[in-house]
Structure formats: C-alpha cells, structure tokens
CSV table of N, CA and C in Angstrom, one decimal:
chain,number,residue,atom,x,y,z
Y,237,UNK,N,102.0,98.2,84.4
Y,237,UNK,CA,100.7,98.8,84.6
Y,237,UNK,C,100.7,99.6,85.9
Y,238,UNK,N,100.2,100.8,85.9
Y,238,UNK,CA,100.2,101.6,87.1
Y,238,UNK,C,99.2,101.1,88.2
Y,239,UNK,N,99.5,101.5,89.4
Y,239,UNK,CA,98.7,101.0,90.6
Y,239,UNK,C,97.8,102.2,91.0
Y,240,UNK,N,96.7,101.8,91.6
Y,240,UNK,CA,95.7,102.8,92.1
Y,240,UNK,C,96.4,103.5,93.3
Y,241,UNK,N,96.3,104.8,93.3
Y,241,UNK,CA,96.9,105.6,94.4
Y,241,UNK,C,96.0,105.6,95.6
Y,242,UNK,N,96.6,105.9,96.8
Y,242,UNK,CA,95.8,106.0,98.0
Y,242,UNK,C,94.8,107.1,97.9
Y,243,UNK,N,95.2,108.2,97.2
Y,243,UNK,CA,94.2,109.3,97.0
Y,243,UNK,C,93.0,108.8,96.2
Y,244,UNK,N,93.2,108.1,95.2
Y,244,UNK,CA,92.1,107.6,94.4
Y,244,UNK,C,91.2,106.6,95.2
Y,245,UNK,N,91.9,105.8,96.0
Y,245,UNK,CA,91.2,104.8,96.8
Y,245,UNK,C,90.3,105.6,97.8
Y,246,UNK,N,90.9,106.6,98.4
Y,246,UNK,CA,90.1,107.4,99.4
Y,246,UNK,C,88.9,108.1,98.7
Y,247,UNK,N,89.1,108.5,97.4
Y,247,UNK,CA,87.9,109.1,96.7
Y,247,UNK,C,86.8,108.1,96.5
Y,248,UNK,N,87.2,106.8,96.2
Y,248,UNK,CA,86.2,105.8,96.1
Y,248,UNK,C,85.5,105.6,97.5
Y,249,UNK,N,86.2,105.6,98.6
Y,249,UNK,CA,85.6,105.5,99.9
Y,249,UNK,C,84.7,106.7,100.2
Y,250,UNK,N,85.1,107.9,99.8
Y,250,UNK,CA,84.2,109.1,100.0
Y,250,UNK,C,82.9,108.9,99.2
Y,251,UNK,N,83.0,108.4,98.0
Y,251,UNK,CA,81.8,108.2,97.2
Y,251,UNK,C,80.9,107.2,97.8
Y,252,UNK,N,81.5,106.1,98.4
Y,252,UNK,CA,80.8,105.1,99.1
Y,252,UNK,C,80.1,105.6,100.3
Y,253,UNK,N,80.8,106.5,101.1
Y,253,UNK,CA,80.2,107.1,102.2
Y,253,UNK,C,79.0,108.0,101.8
Y,254,UNK,N,79.1,108.6,100.6
Y,254,UNK,CA,78.0,109.5,100.1
Y,254,UNK,C,76.8,108.6,99.8
Y,255,UNK,N,77.0,107.4,99.2
Y,255,UNK,CA,75.9,106.5,99.0
Y,255,UNK,C,75.2,106.1,100.2
Y,256,UNK,N,75.9,105.9,101.3
Y,256,UNK,CA,75.4,105.5,102.6
Y,256,UNK,C,75.1,106.6,103.5
Y,257,UNK,N,75.2,107.9,103.0
Y,257,UNK,CA,75.0,109.1,103.9
Y,257,UNK,C,75.9,109.0,105.1
Y,258,UNK,N,77.1,108.5,104.9
Y,258,UNK,CA,78.1,108.4,105.9
Y,258,UNK,C,77.7,107.6,107.1
Y,259,UNK,N,76.8,106.7,106.9
Y,259,UNK,CA,76.4,105.8,108.0
Y,259,UNK,C,76.2,104.4,107.4
Y,260,UNK,N,75.9,103.4,108.2
Y,260,UNK,CA,75.6,102.1,107.7
Y,260,UNK,C,74.2,101.7,107.7
Y,261,UNK,N,73.3,102.7,107.8
Y,261,UNK,CA,71.9,102.5,108.0
Y,261,UNK,C,71.2,102.2,106.6
Y,262,UNK,N,71.8,102.4,105.5
Y,262,UNK,CA,71.2,102.1,104.3
Y,262,UNK,C,71.6,103.2,103.2
Y,263,UNK,N,71.1,103.0,102.0
Y,263,UNK,CA,71.4,103.8,100.9
Y,263,UNK,C,70.6,105.1,101.0
Y,264,UNK,N,71.2,106.2,100.8
Y,264,UNK,CA,70.6,107.5,100.8
Y,264,UNK,C,70.1,107.8,99.4
Y,265,UNK,N,68.9,107.7,99.1
Y,265,UNK,CA,68.3,107.8,97.7
Y,265,UNK,C,68.5,109.2,97.2
Y,266,UNK,N,68.5,110.3,98.0
Y,266,UNK,CA,68.6,111.6,97.5
Y,266,UNK,C,70.0,111.9,97.1
Y,267,UNK,N,71.0,111.3,97.7
Y,267,UNK,CA,72.4,111.5,97.3
Y,267,UNK,C,72.9,110.5,96.3
Y,268,UNK,N,72.1,109.5,96.0
Y,268,UNK,CA,72.5,108.4,95.2
Y,268,UNK,C,73.0,108.8,93.7
Y,269,UNK,N,72.2,109.6,93.0
Y,269,UNK,CA,72.6,109.9,91.6
Y,269,UNK,C,73.9,110.6,91.6
Y,270,UNK,N,74.2,111.6,92.5
Y,270,UNK,CA,75.5,112.3,92.5
Y,270,UNK,C,76.6,111.3,92.9
Y,271,UNK,N,76.4,110.5,93.8
Y,271,UNK,CA,77.4,109.5,94.3
Y,271,UNK,C,77.7,108.5,93.1
Y,272,UNK,N,76.7,108.1,92.4
Y,272,UNK,CA,76.9,107.2,91.3
Y,272,UNK,C,77.7,107.9,90.2
Y,273,UNK,N,77.4,109.2,90.0
Y,273,UNK,CA,78.2,110.0,89.0
Y,273,UNK,C,79.7,110.0,89.4
Y,274,UNK,N,79.9,110.1,90.7
Y,274,UNK,CA,81.3,110.1,91.2
Y,274,UNK,C,81.9,108.7,90.9
Y,275,UNK,N,81.2,107.6,91.1
Y,275,UNK,CA,81.6,106.3,90.9
Y,275,UNK,C,82.0,106.1,89.4
Y,276,UNK,N,81.2,106.7,88.5
Y,276,UNK,CA,81.4,106.6,87.1
Y,276,UNK,C,82.8,107.3,86.7
Y,277,UNK,N,83.0,108.4,87.3
Y,277,UNK,CA,84.3,109.1,87.1
Y,277,UNK,C,85.5,108.4,87.6
Y,278,UNK,N,85.3,107.8,88.8
Y,278,UNK,CA,86.4,107.1,89.5
Y,278,UNK,C,86.7,105.8,88.7
Y,279,UNK,N,85.6,105.1,88.2
Y,279,UNK,CA,85.8,103.9,87.5
Y,279,UNK,C,86.6,104.2,86.2
Y,280,UNK,N,86.3,105.3,85.5
Y,280,UNK,CA,87.0,105.7,84.3
Y,280,UNK,C,88.5,105.9,84.6
Y,281,UNK,N,88.8,106.4,85.8
Y,281,UNK,CA,90.2,106.6,86.2
Y,281,UNK,C,90.9,105.3,86.7
Y,282,UNK,N,90.1,104.4,87.1
Y,282,UNK,CA,90.6,103.2,87.8
Y,282,UNK,C,90.7,101.9,87.0
Y,283,UNK,N,89.8,101.8,86.0
Y,283,UNK,CA,89.6,100.5,85.3
Y,283,UNK,C,90.9,99.9,84.7
Y,284,UNK,N,91.9,100.7,84.4
Y,284,UNK,CA,93.1,100.2,83.8
Y,284,UNK,C,94.3,100.2,84.7
Y,285,UNK,N,94.0,100.4,86.0
Y,285,UNK,CA,95.0,100.4,87.0
Y,285,UNK,C,95.0,99.1,87.8
Y,286,UNK,N,96.1,98.7,88.4
Y,286,UNK,CA,96.1,97.5,89.3
Y,286,UNK,C,95.7,97.9,90.7
Y,287,UNK,N,95.2,97.0,91.5
Y,287,UNK,CA,94.8,97.2,92.8
Y,287,UNK,C,96.1,97.5,93.7
Y,288,UNK,N,95.8,98.1,94.8
Y,288,UNK,CA,96.9,98.5,95.7
Y,288,UNK,C,96.8,97.6,96.9
Y,289,UNK,N,97.9,96.8,97.2
Y,289,UNK,CA,97.9,95.9,98.3
Y,289,UNK,C,98.1,96.6,99.6
Y,290,UNK,N,98.5,97.9,99.6
Y,290,UNK,CA,98.8,98.6,100.8
Y,290,UNK,C,97.6,99.5,101.3
Y,291,UNK,N,96.6,99.6,100.4
Y,291,UNK,CA,95.5,100.5,100.8
Y,291,UNK,C,94.2,99.9,100.3
Y,292,UNK,N,93.1,100.1,101.0
Y,292,UNK,CA,91.8,99.6,100.7
Y,292,UNK,C,90.8,100.7,101.0
Y,293,UNK,N,89.7,100.7,100.3
Y,293,UNK,CA,88.6,101.7,100.7
Y,293,UNK,C,88.1,101.6,102.1
Y,294,UNK,N,88.2,100.4,102.7
Y,294,UNK,CA,87.7,100.2,104.0
Y,294,UNK,C,88.7,100.8,105.1
Y,295,UNK,N,89.8,101.3,104.6
Y,295,UNK,CA,90.7,102.1,105.5
Y,295,UNK,C,90.1,103.4,105.8
Y,296,UNK,N,89.1,103.8,105.0
Y,296,UNK,CA,88.5,105.2,105.1
Y,296,UNK,C,87.0,105.1,105.4
Y,297,UNK,N,86.3,104.1,105.0
Y,297,UNK,CA,84.9,103.9,105.3
Y,297,UNK,C,84.6,102.4,105.5
Y,298,UNK,N,83.6,102.1,106.3
Y,298,UNK,CA,83.4,100.7,106.7
Y,298,UNK,C,83.0,99.8,105.5
Y,299,UNK,N,82.3,100.3,104.5
Y,299,UNK,CA,81.8,99.5,103.4
Y,299,UNK,C,82.7,99.7,102.2
Y,300,UNK,N,82.9,98.6,101.5
Y,300,UNK,CA,83.7,98.5,100.3
Y,300,UNK,C,82.8,99.0,99.1
Y,301,UNK,N,83.4,99.6,98.1
Y,301,UNK,CA,82.5,100.0,96.9
Y,301,UNK,C,81.7,98.8,96.3
Y,302,UNK,N,82.3,97.6,96.3
Y,302,UNK,CA,81.6,96.5,95.8
Y,302,UNK,C,80.3,96.3,96.5
Y,303,UNK,N,80.3,96.4,97.9
Y,303,UNK,CA,79.1,96.3,98.7
Y,303,UNK,C,78.0,97.3,98.3
Y,304,UNK,N,78.5,98.5,98.1
Y,304,UNK,CA,77.6,99.6,97.7
Y,304,UNK,C,77.0,99.4,96.3
Y,305,UNK,N,77.8,99.0,95.3
Y,305,UNK,CA,77.4,98.7,94.0
Y,305,UNK,C,76.3,97.6,94.0
Y,306,UNK,N,76.6,96.5,94.7
Y,306,UNK,CA,75.7,95.4,94.8
Y,306,UNK,C,74.4,95.8,95.5
Y,307,UNK,N,74.5,96.6,96.6
Y,307,UNK,CA,73.3,97.0,97.3
Y,307,UNK,C,72.4,97.8,96.4
Y,308,UNK,N,73.0,98.7,95.6
Y,308,UNK,CA,72.2,99.5,94.7
Y,308,UNK,C,71.6,98.6,93.6
Y,309,UNK,N,72.4,97.8,93.0
Y,309,UNK,CA,71.9,96.9,91.9
Y,309,UNK,C,70.8,96.0,92.3
Y,310,UNK,N,70.8,95.6,93.6
Y,310,UNK,CA,69.8,94.7,94.2
Y,310,UNK,C,68.6,95.4,94.8
Y,311,UNK,N,68.6,96.7,94.7
Y,311,UNK,CA,67.5,97.5,95.3
Y,311,UNK,C,66.6,98.1,94.2
Y,312,UNK,N,65.4,97.7,94.0
Y,312,UNK,CA,64.5,98.2,93.0
Y,312,UNK,C,64.3,99.7,93.3
Y,313,UNK,N,64.2,100.1,94.5
Y,313,UNK,CA,64.0,101.5,94.9
Y,313,UNK,C,65.2,102.4,94.5
Y,314,UNK,N,66.4,101.9,94.7
Y,314,UNK,CA,67.6,102.6,94.4
Y,314,UNK,C,67.7,102.7,92.9
Y,315,UNK,N,67.5,101.6,92.2
Y,315,UNK,CA,67.6,101.6,90.7
Y,315,UNK,C,66.6,102.6,90.1
Y,316,UNK,N,65.4,102.7,90.7
Y,316,UNK,CA,64.4,103.7,90.2
Y,316,UNK,C,64.9,105.1,90.3
Y,317,UNK,N,65.8,105.4,91.3
Y,317,UNK,CA,66.3,106.7,91.5
Y,317,UNK,C,67.4,107.1,90.5
Y,318,UNK,N,67.8,106.2,89.7
Y,318,UNK,CA,68.9,106.4,88.7
Y,318,UNK,C,68.3,106.4,87.3
Y,319,UNK,N,69.0,107.1,86.4
Y,319,UNK,CA,68.6,107.0,85.0
Y,319,UNK,C,69.2,105.8,84.4
Y,320,UNK,N,68.9,105.4,83.2
Y,320,UNK,CA,69.3,104.2,82.6
Y,320,UNK,C,70.9,104.2,82.4
Y,321,UNK,N,71.4,105.4,82.1
Y,321,UNK,CA,72.9,105.4,81.9
Y,321,UNK,C,73.6,105.1,83.2
Y,322,UNK,N,73.1,105.6,84.3
Y,322,UNK,CA,73.8,105.4,85.6
Y,322,UNK,C,73.6,103.9,86.0
Y,323,UNK,N,72.4,103.3,85.7
Y,323,UNK,CA,72.2,101.9,85.9
Y,323,UNK,C,73.2,101.0,85.1
Y,324,UNK,N,73.3,101.4,83.9
Y,324,UNK,CA,74.3,100.6,83.0
Y,324,UNK,C,75.7,100.8,83.5
Y,325,UNK,N,76.1,102.0,83.9
Y,325,UNK,CA,77.4,102.2,84.4
Y,325,UNK,C,77.7,101.4,85.7
Y,326,UNK,N,76.7,101.3,86.6
Y,326,UNK,CA,76.9,100.5,87.8
Y,326,UNK,C,77.1,99.0,87.4
Y,327,UNK,N,76.2,98.6,86.5
Y,327,UNK,CA,76.3,97.2,86.1
Y,327,UNK,C,77.7,96.9,85.4
Y,328,UNK,N,78.2,97.9,84.7
Y,328,UNK,CA,79.5,97.7,84.0
Y,328,UNK,C,80.6,97.6,85.0
Y,329,UNK,N,80.5,98.3,86.1
Y,329,UNK,CA,81.6,98.3,87.1
Y,329,UNK,C,81.5,97.2,88.2
Y,330,UNK,N,80.4,96.4,88.1
Y,330,UNK,CA,80.2,95.4,89.1
Y,330,UNK,C,81.3,94.4,89.2
Y,331,UNK,N,81.8,93.9,88.0
Y,331,UNK,CA,82.8,92.9,88.0
Y,331,UNK,C,84.2,93.5,88.5
Y,332,UNK,N,84.4,94.8,88.1
Y,332,UNK,CA,85.6,95.4,88.6
Y,332,UNK,C,85.6,95.5,90.1
Y,333,UNK,N,84.5,96.0,90.7
Y,333,UNK,CA,84.5,96.2,92.2
Y,333,UNK,C,84.5,94.9,92.9
Y,334,UNK,N,83.9,93.8,92.3
Y,334,UNK,CA,84.0,92.5,92.9
Y,334,UNK,C,85.4,92.0,92.9
Y,335,UNK,N,86.1,92.1,91.8
Y,335,UNK,CA,87.5,91.7,91.8
Y,335,UNK,C,88.3,92.5,92.8
Y,336,UNK,N,88.1,93.8,92.9
Y,336,UNK,CA,88.8,94.6,93.9
Y,336,UNK,C,88.5,94.1,95.3
Y,337,UNK,N,87.2,93.8,95.6
Y,337,UNK,CA,86.8,93.4,96.9
Y,337,UNK,C,87.5,92.1,97.3
Y,338,UNK,N,87.5,91.1,96.3
Y,338,UNK,CA,88.2,89.8,96.5
Y,338,UNK,C,89.7,90.0,96.7
Y,339,UNK,N,90.3,90.9,95.9
Y,339,UNK,CA,91.7,91.2,96.1
Y,339,UNK,C,92.0,91.7,97.5
Y,340,UNK,N,91.2,92.7,98.0
Y,340,UNK,CA,91.4,93.2,99.3
Y,340,UNK,C,91.2,92.1,100.4
Y,341,UNK,N,90.2,91.3,100.2
Y,341,UNK,CA,90.0,90.2,101.2
Y,341,UNK,C,91.2,89.3,101.2
Y,342,UNK,N,91.8,88.9,100.1
Y,342,UNK,CA,93.0,88.1,100.0
Y,342,UNK,C,94.2,88.7,100.6
Y,343,UNK,N,94.2,90.0,100.7
Y,343,UNK,CA,95.4,90.8,101.2
Y,343,UNK,C,95.2,91.2,102.6
Y,344,UNK,N,94.1,90.9,103.3
Y,344,UNK,CA,93.9,91.3,104.7
Y,344,UNK,C,95.0,90.5,105.5
Y,345,UNK,N,95.6,91.2,106.5
Y,345,UNK,CA,96.5,90.5,107.3
Y,345,UNK,C,95.8,89.5,108.2
Y,346,UNK,N,96.5,88.4,108.4
Y,346,UNK,CA,96.0,87.3,109.3
Y,346,UNK,C,95.9,87.9,110.7
Y,347,UNK,N,94.8,87.6,111.4
Y,347,UNK,CA,94.7,88.0,112.8
Y,347,UNK,C,95.3,86.9,113.6
Y,348,UNK,N,96.0,87.2,114.6
Y,348,UNK,CA,96.6,86.2,115.5
Y,348,UNK,C,97.8,86.8,116.3
Y,349,UNK,N,98.6,85.9,116.7
Y,349,UNK,CA,99.8,86.4,117.5
Y,349,UNK,C,100.9,86.8,116.6
Y,350,UNK,N,101.4,88.0,116.8
Y,350,UNK,CA,102.5,88.5,116.0
Y,350,UNK,C,103.8,88.2,116.8
Y,351,UNK,N,104.9,88.3,116.1
Y,351,UNK,CA,106.2,88.0,116.7
Y,351,UNK,C,106.4,89.0,117.9
Y,352,UNK,N,105.9,90.2,117.8
Y,352,UNK,CA,106.0,91.2,118.9
Y,352,UNK,C,105.3,90.7,120.1
Y,353,UNK,N,104.1,90.0,119.9
Y,353,UNK,CA,103.4,89.5,121.1
Y,353,UNK,C,103.9,88.3,121.7
Y,354,UNK,N,104.7,87.6,120.9
Y,354,UNK,CA,105.3,86.3,121.4
Y,354,UNK,C,106.5,86.6,122.2
Y,355,UNK,N,106.4,86.4,123.5
Y,355,UNK,CA,107.5,86.7,124.4
Y,355,UNK,C,108.4,85.4,124.7
Y,356,UNK,N,108.0,84.3,124.0
Y,356,UNK,CA,108.7,83.1,124.2
Y,356,UNK,C,108.3,82.3,125.4
Y,357,UNK,N,107.4,82.7,126.2
Y,357,UNK,CA,107.0,82.0,127.4
Y,357,UNK,C,105.8,81.2,127.0
Y,358,UNK,N,105.9,80.0,126.6
Y,358,UNK,CA,104.8,79.2,126.1
Y,358,UNK,C,104.2,78.3,127.2
Y,359,UNK,N,104.8,78.4,128.4
Y,359,UNK,CA,104.4,77.5,129.5
Y,359,UNK,C,103.3,78.1,130.4
Y,360,UNK,N,102.8,79.2,130.0
Y,360,UNK,CA,101.8,79.9,130.9
Y,360,UNK,C,100.5,79.3,130.7
C-alpha cells in the first residue's frame, strides 16, 4: 500500500490552517465550508494510503487535522455553517483523522538527552 506523500500532508495542514484562519484563536466560520471541501478532496486521496512516519501535518501548522475535525463536529455554530453533505463527510473522516493523530503521537521522538548531548561526563 502506498504511503501519504509529504506534499499531501502539507495540503492537509494548509486546509487545517484555513479552518483556523491561520491562527489558534478558533474556527473561522466564513472560511469553513471551503476548507471542509478541501478536507473532503484530501480524504478521498488519502483514505487508502498508509500514514507517513517521517512527516506529520504539525510540521506545517500547530493543529492536527483530527483536532480541527473534532472541533468542528463539537461546535453547533460550526456545524450550522455547513450543509448536510459536508457534515456527513466530516463525520466519515473522523475515525481516519483520529487514527492518523494517534499514529503521529506514537511516532513522536522521545524528548531527552541524545547521544550527541552525552559527553560522557556523568560526574558533574
């Protein structure tokens, strides 16, 4: 099975930034329908691909698509801004984005001392 390309992952991040109006202050309701349409197209391209352990949407924008999908699904005001097809599409991609989010969390590098930082002087 083919893997998601970094270009495709960056497109997901761009659509996520569009939902948040390129900030973390909340969902931009005026841009939401267009951004969800982008999500629908990206999901169609992505749903049969494997996740990429070398790239994540948070490499390009602070929020993961799963957080955006969840925020929209949990906001009555955001859901009202969407037609029923867009609402159904978001609901359908929720499991996919959650699995992707969990995959990315599991593949985050451990923070700590790397071998490059370890000079062997443990008596200090």
